């Protein structure tokens, strides 16, 4: 179990997550559901108060000093907004070399590593962009730079937090395709955080749906999309608009809006918005349990 | 009859770098009682068009040419006073971030009352009652009228901005990216509210968005912009299911669709042209897989042969063949 750093907020608790090599897992939910905090906890950018996070057999929660630095080299974060992720006064070369410098990689190796990362994200060679500044590149190029920057240390694990939400649709597809290629070529394990199920589906074999800091459903993405089991997942799937006029305009099976995360309802946290809630839902918190092979959900009625 | 007709509109910005030709030939109509989606990627000029119609362009902007006929009257060249009479009462604008239409230091109710009294001539008691009515209309609890904007969630703020826009019963509401920052569930609820009110009040809405799924969900008509120009316009179903312009075809391929399975998303390689020095010829030519020699030299006019479905492409007559080719990913990946 993971718990938030601020004891009052408990942004994340009861998250139990296993990711295999070469697998991309989606963390899906609305803002405030704890996706980003979960991502930061997994990377030890934030300290969990309880629980264990095993990475390649080692519990990373207590890691300090050299062991923590070694872990950080193997696990990288891809930021949401390329404009925030890159210092506007640093050249692209400096931005790409920064992780190498911090990790104490021999200078002689920098160029080859950077070139390799750039070719993985389909950017032209370093010579063409080395001395440019972020504002001289397009959003799509910048997001590829941000991705390349996360790859220069050849990590084994990547957390991508809404990596394409700031990009225009026509270039977003290119960045998503690059992410899929990189994962396959490097055998990366990755967590892809998003509120957009259509995008999660494009990159993730498995999806965890989160609500107020809890995982409410977990299963193969295709199964979650086609046959969502948890009442919250059902509303989420129905809410996604599609690009043709032939679609349902029925009201969503959900009530009201997300309550304050500091004061979640007793029992099932979704109960004040759930159209199927029964008395038991107020008293007892539903456990995340297996409902079919490879699928889990946290609801008393399933 | 159209409530609003935009004809050959051109808008420039004066900047240190020179003249930015932000809107360079925009033509479209907004029928009475319809929701029209103005769609395109960032920087294509959507907000500039929206602000021009509302008379709130930036100071360095100039309407260089064109007409904006609203209810029989040209809005181009209208003086400040005339615009002040028109704004809120005939045309209301909801700016890109709902935070921009709500002042953080005043209670939301106070701001609505101010529009009602100053712009609408309501007395205080009537303004109070109208504010309650407006909040109920958009699905907000009237008790929240005494809250400050920061006490609202993103979705509530957007609803409050809609309430404010509707205060004086305008005929046209222009909403700039009203749901872009919202999560899907809240987005859907706000879109339902907009659609519901639009029908109930019989008003027209221009919905500015970069998301064709949002257009598909609520808009009767869609106007597609690319690099400052209208490239395609027509009924939503026609434009989305039988696009005539290669840019619209490409946009569609790049969009994930939860109802289709397993399709590869296909990017449109490259980026839009520099609006300071737009290329001669078709502005989409550098990214277009169907480009011909003439596209490089001559700009395709908006073809109005079929007034219900306009397109600005030299190859509009071949649209159905191009559509078939556009569905193949390879068409776009090796251009
Ligand atoms: N106040 C301004 N001064 C100079 N250029 C501007 C200004 N506002 C917008 N622009 C430019 O005008 C073009 C169109 O912008 P905008 O209308 O905001 O597009 P959109 O809303 O479609 O993203 C862009 O190239 C943008 O950089
Ligand atoms: S446990 Fe009860 S309230 Fe929670 S999702 Fe299931 S039915 Fe709804
Ligand atoms: S005019 Fe030519 S370049 Fe422009 S969209 Fe049509 S085919 Fe493509
Ligand atoms: Mg805009």
XYZ file of C-alpha atoms and ligand atoms in Angstrom:
681
model
C 0.000 0.000 0.000
C 1.140 3.504 -0.774
C 0.044 6.566 1.129
C 0.410 10.243 0.430
C 3.074 12.352 2.059
C 0.608 14.739 3.604
C -1.231 12.721 6.195
C -4.422 14.743 5.822
C -4.784 14.421 2.107
C -4.102 10.740 1.573
C -4.116 11.415 -2.136
C -3.115 7.859 -2.778
C -3.856 4.896 -0.675
C -4.643 1.324 -1.415
C -2.838 1.428 -4.741
C -1.434 -1.936 -5.521
C 0.284 -2.136 -8.819
C 2.549 -4.562 -10.624
C 4.190 -3.760 -13.919
C 6.121 -6.208 -16.025
C 9.020 -5.627 -18.367
C 7.845 -4.388 -21.757
C 4.398 -3.582 -20.403
C 2.686 -0.182 -20.340
C 0.059 0.267 -17.679
C -2.408 3.139 -17.854
C -3.474 5.108 -14.797
C -6.820 6.597 -15.704
C -8.928 9.035 -13.745
C -10.110 12.604 -13.379
C -7.997 15.357 -11.921
C -7.621 14.996 -8.192
C -7.964 11.202 -8.289
C -4.323 10.737 -7.314
C -2.800 9.691 -10.655
C 0.045 12.174 -10.616
C 0.868 11.529 -6.955
C 0.962 7.813 -7.654
C 3.385 8.427 -10.517
C 5.637 10.536 -8.314
C 5.539 7.978 -5.504
C 6.547 5.180 -7.828
C 9.578 7.216 -8.874
C 10.367 8.151 -5.272
C 9.967 11.815 -6.129
C 7.597 11.797 -3.233
C 7.892 9.825 0.012
C 5.179 7.305 0.818
C 4.311 7.154 4.545
C 3.609 3.440 4.489
C 3.879 0.538 2.111
C 6.436 -0.973 -0.155
C 7.343 -0.341 -3.753
C 9.393 -3.119 -5.204
C 11.524 -2.396 -8.208
C 13.343 -5.352 -9.639
C 13.105 -7.138 -6.290
C 14.283 -4.285 -4.069
C 12.041 -2.177 -1.887
C 12.770 1.374 -3.004
C 10.898 3.076 -0.177
C 13.830 3.189 2.216
C 16.497 3.833 -0.420
C 19.007 6.574 0.302
C 22.228 7.985 -1.102
C 23.944 6.007 -3.855
C 21.252 3.313 -3.951
C 18.540 5.939 -4.523
C 20.630 7.619 -7.221
C 21.145 4.289 -8.935
C 17.389 3.710 -8.902
C 16.706 7.178 -10.271
C 18.963 6.428 -13.217
C 16.904 3.376 -14.087
C 13.531 5.083 -13.721
C 12.595 8.313 -15.485
C 9.685 10.746 -15.671
C 8.325 12.282 -18.885
C 6.652 15.547 -18.033
C 3.246 16.707 -19.135
C 4.188 20.077 -20.503
C 7.338 20.337 -22.620
C 7.334 24.083 -22.069
C 7.682 23.557 -18.315
C 10.040 20.623 -18.557
C 12.753 22.476 -20.462
C 14.561 25.540 -19.190
C 13.926 28.242 -21.824
C 17.464 29.612 -21.440
C 19.250 26.298 -21.955
C 20.135 25.040 -25.422
C 18.704 21.712 -26.497
C 22.176 20.187 -26.163
C 22.432 21.312 -22.571
C 18.930 20.027 -21.779
C 19.760 16.625 -23.235
C 23.141 16.408 -21.513
C 21.866 17.452 -18.098
C 20.732 13.984 -16.927
C 24.082 12.559 -18.085
C 26.010 15.188 -16.156
C 23.921 14.630 -13.039
C 24.448 10.892 -13.255
C 28.209 11.378 -13.577
C 28.431 9.778 -17.029
C 31.803 10.228 -18.714
C 31.716 13.233 -21.064
C 33.193 11.186 -23.879
C 29.998 9.137 -23.950
C 27.500 12.015 -24.032
C 27.341 12.569 -27.748
C 26.760 8.948 -28.674
C 24.074 8.549 -26.022
C 22.271 11.707 -27.079
C 22.392 10.767 -30.759
C 20.955 7.357 -29.900
C 18.094 8.869 -27.916
C 17.325 11.374 -30.688
C 17.145 8.704 -33.326
C 14.791 6.682 -31.143
C 12.342 9.604 -31.128
C 12.882 10.299 -34.852
C 14.501 13.675 -34.459
C 17.188 14.808 -36.876
C 20.779 14.493 -35.654
C 22.151 16.598 -32.862
C 23.971 18.980 -35.217
C 20.674 20.301 -36.502
C 19.238 21.200 -33.099
C 22.078 21.321 -30.561
C 22.347 25.096 -30.332
C 18.654 25.865 -30.616
C 16.490 27.008 -27.736
C 13.123 25.524 -26.798
C 11.123 28.437 -28.251
C 12.654 27.748 -31.655
C 11.084 24.301 -31.847
C 7.482 23.216 -32.367
C 5.437 21.598 -29.598
C 5.753 18.153 -31.177
C 9.531 18.470 -31.510
C 9.790 19.685 -27.926
C 7.815 16.772 -26.573
C 10.152 14.424 -28.460
C 13.106 16.230 -26.896
C 11.542 15.727 -23.467
C 11.145 12.044 -24.252
C 14.708 11.796 -25.590
C 15.921 13.455 -22.409
C 14.247 10.735 -20.362
C 15.920 8.101 -22.565
C 19.565 9.253 -22.536
C 20.250 7.221 -19.398
C 18.732 4.119 -21.052
C 16.192 3.618 -18.260
C 14.247 0.431 -17.685
C 11.176 2.130 -16.360
C 9.312 5.248 -17.465
C 6.440 7.234 -15.993
C 4.713 9.497 -18.524
C 2.292 11.994 -16.989
C -0.193 13.236 -19.618
C 2.669 13.496 -22.103
C 0.606 14.672 -25.066
C -2.136 16.718 -23.456
C -0.581 20.012 -24.523
C -0.033 18.993 -28.139
C -2.165 19.548 -31.180
C -3.930 16.463 -32.411
C -2.118 16.267 -35.732
C 1.275 15.963 -34.002
C 0.065 14.050 -30.942
C -0.347 10.895 -33.005
C 3.329 11.061 -33.999
C 4.520 11.346 -30.399
C 2.279 8.469 -29.291
C 3.611 6.294 -32.101
C 7.162 7.110 -31.032
C 6.336 6.124 -27.450
C 5.028 2.771 -28.595
C 8.116 2.157 -30.710
C 10.497 3.120 -27.919
C 8.768 0.818 -25.490
C 8.996 -2.103 -27.896
C 12.575 -1.391 -28.948
C 13.901 -0.925 -25.409
C 11.621 -3.389 -23.628
C 10.627 -0.620 -21.221
C 8.134 -0.989 -18.450
C 6.012 2.154 -18.321
C 3.156 3.856 -16.557
C 1.071 6.160 -18.719
C -1.016 8.645 -16.761
C -4.013 10.262 -18.432
C -7.619 11.284 -18.057
C -8.257 10.311 -21.665
C -9.302 6.716 -22.125
C -8.908 6.898 -25.908
C -5.218 7.743 -25.498
C -4.652 5.232 -22.710
C -6.113 2.598 -24.954
C -3.693 3.500 -27.697
C -0.584 2.843 -25.598
C -1.541 0.603 -22.673
C -2.257 -3.108 -22.585
C -3.550 -2.815 -19.060
C -5.467 -0.012 -17.348
C -6.074 0.907 -13.736
C -9.018 3.203 -13.145
C -8.578 5.410 -10.085
C -11.124 7.301 -8.052
C -10.239 9.455 -5.021
C -6.910 7.755 -4.469
C -8.145 4.197 -4.868
C -7.921 1.772 -7.730
C -11.517 0.854 -8.546
C -10.896 -1.304 -11.599
C -7.918 -3.052 -13.154
C -7.864 -5.132 -16.284
C -6.802 -5.469 -19.913
C -7.531 -2.077 -21.502
C -9.662 -3.585 -24.242
C -11.859 -5.308 -21.652
C -12.222 -2.120 -19.603
C -13.226 -0.166 -22.727
C -15.685 -2.728 -24.076
C -17.140 -4.021 -20.863
C -16.368 -1.756 -17.901
C -17.462 -3.326 -14.622
C -17.148 -0.672 -11.935
C -19.916 1.966 -12.008
C -17.303 4.729 -12.189
C -15.504 3.100 -15.122
C -18.845 2.780 -16.885
C -19.475 6.517 -16.585
C -15.936 7.312 -17.723
C -16.199 5.146 -20.822
C -19.572 6.643 -21.733
C -18.276 10.189 -21.311
C -15.555 9.903 -23.942
C -16.748 11.697 -27.081
C -16.031 10.130 -30.459
C -15.319 11.948 -33.722
C -18.564 11.113 -35.530
C -22.142 12.247 -35.048
C -23.465 8.776 -34.461
C -23.059 8.612 -30.678
C -25.149 8.429 -27.537
C -26.404 11.628 -25.920
C -27.925 9.822 -22.937
C -27.218 11.315 -19.525
C -24.177 9.767 -17.879
C -24.779 7.186 -15.146
C -23.123 9.331 -12.500
C -24.329 11.910 -9.996
C -22.805 15.271 -9.056
C -19.103 16.000 -9.041
C -15.889 14.790 -7.411
C -16.043 15.478 -3.649
C -13.206 16.978 -1.635
C -10.382 14.424 -1.473
C -9.671 15.421 2.141
C -13.114 14.325 3.213
C -14.108 11.284 1.161
C -17.446 9.548 1.864
C -17.421 6.637 4.304
C -17.469 3.115 2.924
C -17.204 3.160 -0.842
C -15.703 6.482 -1.874
C -17.819 6.540 -5.010
C -21.129 6.023 -3.233
C -22.469 9.611 -3.321
C -22.130 9.568 -7.112
C -23.075 5.970 -7.757
C -26.470 5.250 -9.324
C -26.386 1.683 -7.911
C -25.410 2.438 -4.306
C -27.060 0.365 -1.567
C -26.972 0.679 2.243
C -23.918 -1.515 2.578
C -21.890 0.891 0.431
C -21.952 3.516 3.208
C -20.673 1.109 5.840
C -18.123 -1.033 4.177
C -15.308 -0.127 1.840
C -15.269 -2.574 -1.095
C -11.984 -4.443 -1.562
C -10.276 -4.635 -4.925
C -10.744 -8.280 -5.794
C -10.579 -10.567 -8.759
C -13.819 -10.631 -10.747
C -12.563 -12.601 -13.742
C -9.141 -13.903 -14.725
C -6.869 -10.859 -14.997
C -9.601 -8.438 -13.986
C -10.188 -6.791 -10.632
C -12.794 -4.344 -9.361
C -13.780 -2.761 -6.050
C -17.565 -2.811 -5.796
C -19.957 -4.708 -3.531
C -22.357 -5.418 -6.367
C -19.933 -7.163 -8.701
C -31.656 33.071 -42.613
C -28.258 33.462 -41.146
C -27.869 35.326 -37.914
C -24.231 36.028 -38.707
C -22.327 35.949 -41.981
C -18.550 36.335 -41.985
C -17.253 37.284 -45.417
C -13.619 37.296 -46.533
C -12.451 38.468 -43.141
C -8.791 39.452 -42.768
C -7.187 40.367 -39.454
C -3.570 41.295 -38.842
C -1.497 41.824 -35.703
C 1.240 44.422 -35.642
C 4.249 43.014 -33.778
C 7.965 43.668 -33.438
C 8.630 40.937 -35.958
C 6.310 42.489 -38.503
C 2.741 41.886 -39.560
C 1.155 38.600 -38.503
C -1.616 37.671 -40.923
C -3.607 35.811 -38.279
C -6.862 35.599 -40.240
C -6.527 35.734 -43.981
C -9.796 34.957 -45.632
C -12.451 33.600 -43.326
C -15.922 33.023 -44.736
C -18.701 31.195 -42.923
C -22.251 31.574 -41.684
C -24.010 31.016 -38.399
C -27.662 30.089 -38.953
C -30.190 31.233 -36.379
C -30.716 28.631 -33.667
C -27.668 26.545 -34.585
C -24.480 25.470 -32.859
C -21.475 26.074 -35.083
C -18.102 24.582 -34.234
C -15.021 26.600 -35.159
C -12.289 23.997 -35.200
C -8.574 23.936 -35.932
C -5.185 23.640 -34.292
C -3.637 26.192 -31.989
C -2.594 29.355 -33.766
C -4.976 28.914 -36.714
C -6.917 32.045 -35.789
C -10.003 30.768 -33.960
C -9.711 33.089 -30.994
C -8.926 36.034 -33.245
C -12.145 35.456 -35.218
C -14.146 35.029 -32.000
C -12.746 38.246 -30.533
C -13.332 40.159 -33.760
C -17.021 39.256 -33.770
C -17.357 40.333 -30.147
C -15.430 43.556 -30.699
C -12.721 42.731 -28.159
C -9.656 42.350 -30.353
C -6.237 43.119 -28.903
C -4.971 46.668 -29.428
C -2.370 45.679 -31.982
C -4.996 43.924 -34.105
C -6.647 45.394 -37.163
C -9.485 44.178 -39.328
C -7.877 44.659 -42.725
C -10.764 43.509 -44.900
C -14.071 41.722 -44.931
C -17.523 41.979 -43.448
C -19.275 40.519 -40.411
C -23.012 40.864 -41.027
C -24.940 40.311 -37.795
C -28.732 40.518 -38.006
C -28.443 42.621 -41.144
C -25.792 45.016 -39.846
C -22.055 45.019 -40.618
C -20.051 44.843 -37.388
C -16.819 45.870 -39.098
C -16.132 49.497 -38.337
C -18.796 49.709 -35.625
C -17.744 52.296 -33.049
C -17.182 51.576 -29.369
C -20.526 52.856 -28.230
C -22.462 50.790 -30.699
C -20.460 47.735 -29.662
C -21.124 48.434 -25.997
C -24.831 48.363 -26.737
C -24.501 45.138 -28.645
C -22.214 43.200 -26.331
C -24.028 41.083 -23.691
C -27.408 42.052 -25.129
C -26.965 40.600 -28.612
C -23.629 38.849 -28.575
C -21.988 37.423 -25.465
C -18.456 36.089 -25.315
C -17.021 33.464 -22.983
C -13.228 33.829 -23.179
C -10.801 30.946 -23.457
C -10.249 30.461 -19.751
C -13.403 30.860 -17.682
C -11.167 32.499 -15.114
C -10.791 35.385 -17.561
C -14.471 36.187 -17.602
C -14.739 36.069 -13.821
C -12.899 38.626 -11.702
C -11.170 36.825 -8.810
C -11.745 39.640 -6.288
C -15.539 39.855 -6.588
C -18.192 37.380 -5.586
C -19.675 35.607 -8.606
C -23.159 36.934 -7.823
C -21.873 40.495 -7.668
C -20.389 40.150 -11.128
C -23.613 38.824 -12.605
C -25.589 41.602 -10.890
C -23.224 44.170 -12.329
C -23.848 43.053 -15.899
C -27.582 43.044 -15.216
C -27.703 46.524 -13.682
C -25.076 48.375 -15.707
C -25.609 46.761 -19.099
C -29.199 45.662 -18.745
C -30.745 48.446 -16.673
C -32.109 46.020 -14.066
C -32.811 47.376 -10.570
C -31.067 45.574 -7.727
C -33.987 43.434 -6.637
C -34.747 42.247 -10.152
C -31.054 41.621 -10.786
C -30.936 39.422 -7.671
C -33.867 37.353 -8.833
C -32.438 37.035 -12.338
C -29.072 35.897 -10.959
C -30.812 33.107 -9.018
C -32.709 32.116 -12.148
C -29.499 32.056 -14.204
C -27.679 29.877 -11.686
C -30.566 27.434 -11.672
C -30.558 27.376 -15.467
C -26.933 26.293 -15.650
C -27.282 23.764 -12.838
C -25.575 25.670 -10.035
C -26.917 26.041 -6.525
C -27.985 29.728 -6.135
C -26.455 29.694 -2.651
C -23.095 29.634 -4.370
C -23.741 33.113 -5.826
C -21.982 34.546 -2.790
C -18.827 32.505 -3.452
C -15.648 33.811 -5.032
C -14.494 32.216 -8.314
C -11.628 30.342 -6.633
C -14.136 28.483 -4.480
C -15.528 26.877 -7.636
C -14.227 23.806 -9.417
C -13.282 24.112 -13.098
C -16.656 22.824 -14.261
C -18.586 25.147 -11.924
C -16.573 28.134 -13.120
C -17.438 27.275 -16.692
C -21.110 27.058 -15.736
C -20.909 30.415 -13.977
C -19.303 31.913 -17.093
C -22.205 30.540 -19.141
C -24.705 32.030 -16.692
C -22.997 35.393 -17.010
C -23.050 35.190 -20.817
C -26.777 34.419 -20.818
C -27.659 37.217 -18.390
C -29.208 39.573 -20.942
C -30.678 37.010 -23.330
C -28.202 37.376 -26.193
C -28.984 35.952 -29.632
C -25.469 34.650 -30.089
C -23.058 33.184 -27.533
C -19.431 32.640 -28.509
C -17.600 30.200 -26.238
C -13.841 29.917 -26.737
C -12.579 26.424 -25.813
C -15.177 26.083 -23.029
C -14.361 22.479 -22.168
C -10.704 22.133 -23.131
C -9.356 22.159 -19.589
C -12.070 19.883 -18.175
C -12.037 16.159 -17.476
C -14.265 14.014 -19.685
C -17.164 13.634 -17.278
C -17.344 17.340 -16.451
C -16.786 18.154 -20.113
C -19.763 16.069 -21.096
C -21.948 17.675 -18.415
C -20.995 21.195 -19.523
C -21.584 20.345 -23.200
C -25.000 18.920 -22.300
C -25.819 22.139 -20.458
C -24.764 24.275 -23.429
C -26.764 22.185 -25.884
C -29.778 22.074 -23.623
C -29.857 25.841 -23.051
C -29.207 26.590 -26.707
C -32.286 24.553 -27.675
C -34.444 25.874 -24.881
C -33.602 29.522 -25.572
C -33.384 29.134 -29.352
C -30.078 30.987 -29.499
C -27.063 30.477 -31.750
C -23.736 29.337 -30.387
C -20.246 29.459 -31.853
C -18.185 26.855 -30.074
C -14.456 27.278 -30.553
C -12.524 24.055 -30.059
C -9.589 22.053 -31.341
C -11.410 18.790 -30.669
C -13.470 17.280 -33.488
C -15.077 14.873 -31.008
C -16.555 17.851 -29.187
C -17.800 19.168 -32.527
C -19.307 15.781 -33.339
C -21.094 15.696 -29.996
C -22.775 19.127 -30.004
C -22.407 21.054 -33.245
C -24.887 21.247 -36.112
C -22.326 22.830 -38.414
C -18.569 22.921 -38.448
C -16.077 25.412 -39.852
C -12.525 24.067 -40.210
C -9.704 26.599 -40.100
C -6.092 26.115 -41.119
C -3.373 28.775 -40.896
C -5.784 31.709 -40.779
C -8.146 30.491 -43.478
C -11.415 28.604 -43.608
C -10.638 25.432 -45.522
C -13.911 23.563 -45.127
C -17.401 24.245 -43.796
C -20.702 22.419 -43.737
C -23.068 20.256 -41.724
C -21.149 18.329 -39.062
C -22.055 14.896 -40.346
C -21.093 15.746 -43.930
C -17.769 17.308 -42.975
C -16.764 14.553 -40.566
C -17.928 11.550 -42.535
C -17.276 12.885 -46.056
C -14.525 15.487 -45.666
C -13.574 17.326 -48.850
C -10.388 19.023 -47.721
C -7.214 16.962 -47.190
C -6.507 18.747 -43.899
C -9.863 17.628 -42.478
C -9.168 14.110 -43.749
C -5.793 14.123 -41.992
C -7.216 15.509 -38.778
C -9.740 12.706 -38.674
C -7.012 10.043 -38.991
C -5.081 11.576 -36.137
C -8.013 11.334 -33.735
C -8.438 8.357 -31.458
C -11.882 6.833 -31.651
C -13.048 4.628 -28.818
C -15.647 3.005 -31.058
C -13.151 1.894 -33.679
C -10.689 -0.738 -32.631
C -6.993 -0.955 -33.082
C -6.540 1.690 -35.794
C -3.155 3.281 -36.126
C -3.253 6.985 -35.395
C -1.650 8.855 -38.237
C 0.020 12.205 -37.661
C 0.096 15.011 -40.219
C 3.840 15.494 -40.565
C 5.250 19.008 -40.354
C 3.677 22.090 -38.852
C 1.558 25.035 -40.019
C 3.277 27.818 -41.975
C 4.655 31.005 -40.516
C 1.860 33.577 -40.567
C 4.336 36.423 -40.926
C 5.382 35.124 -44.323
C 2.664 32.761 -45.474
C 3.651 30.742 -48.532
C 2.146 31.470 -51.895
C -0.399 28.983 -53.030
C -2.253 26.587 -50.736
C -1.132 26.916 -47.111
C -1.532 23.229 -46.526
C 0.618 22.304 -49.524
C 3.840 21.594 -47.535
C 1.977 18.946 -45.505
C -0.492 17.712 -48.101
C -0.009 14.228 -49.592
C -2.119 15.214 -52.634
C -0.253 18.369 -53.565
C -0.017 19.270 -57.276
C 2.207 21.833 -58.973
C -0.536 24.416 -59.170
C -1.127 24.146 -55.376
C 2.335 25.634 -54.834
C 1.655 28.764 -56.826
C -2.045 29.564 -56.629
C -4.177 29.714 -53.533
C -7.343 27.620 -53.912
C -10.496 29.718 -53.467
C -13.362 28.561 -51.267
C -15.438 26.510 -53.695
C -19.064 27.536 -53.237
C -20.619 25.333 -55.911
C -22.294 23.390 -53.154
C -23.343 26.091 -50.699
C -24.032 23.497 -48.022
C -20.519 22.120 -48.021
C -17.646 24.500 -48.833
C -14.057 23.504 -49.374
C -10.908 25.370 -50.395
C -8.886 22.792 -52.310
C -7.985 22.547 -55.979
C -8.927 18.879 -55.888
C -12.367 19.154 -54.280
C -13.942 17.467 -57.319
C -11.825 14.374 -56.604
C -12.682 14.393 -52.891
C -14.141 10.893 -52.740
C -11.070 9.324 -54.324
C -8.760 11.352 -52.070
C -10.771 10.203 -49.056
C -10.069 6.592 -49.907
C -6.372 7.281 -50.245
C -6.366 9.401 -47.084
C -7.573 6.411 -45.047
C -4.327 4.592 -45.772
C -1.647 5.417 -43.228
C 1.052 5.116 -45.898
C -0.424 8.116 -47.735
C 0.563 10.346 -44.831
C 3.721 8.723 -43.620
C 5.736 9.091 -46.819
C 4.675 12.459 -48.074
N -2.214 39.905 -29.420
C -1.521 39.299 -30.386
N -0.426 39.874 -30.924
C 0.270 39.277 -31.922
N -0.051 38.097 -32.448
C -1.127 37.456 -31.963
C -1.908 38.019 -30.901
N -2.917 37.154 -30.616
C -2.767 36.105 -31.459
N -1.701 36.288 -32.272
C -1.232 35.379 -33.338
O -2.298 35.193 -34.232
C -2.368 33.843 -34.703
C -3.739 33.285 -34.393
O -3.885 33.180 -32.991
P -5.245 32.768 -32.285
O -6.365 33.506 -32.897
O -5.059 32.902 -30.837
O -5.370 31.230 -32.713
P -6.150 30.022 -31.998
O -7.198 30.579 -31.099
O -6.701 29.254 -33.144
O -5.130 29.230 -31.253
C -1.228 33.127 -34.016
O -0.146 33.078 -34.901
C -0.924 33.986 -32.818
O 0.436 33.875 -32.465
S -19.667 -0.392 -3.781
Fe -21.695 0.486 -3.868
S -21.390 2.688 -4.112
Fe -19.449 1.684 -4.532
S -19.456 1.449 -6.721
Fe -20.280 -0.443 -5.915
S -22.493 -0.120 -5.857
Fe -21.566 1.861 -6.148
S -5.090 22.674 -52.844
Fe -3.532 21.147 -53.260
S -2.117 21.274 -51.511
Fe -3.970 22.368 -50.939
S -5.163 20.858 -49.865
Fe -5.834 20.768 -52.014
S -4.540 19.203 -52.939
Fe -3.602 19.729 -50.992
Mg -7.529 30.126 -29.036
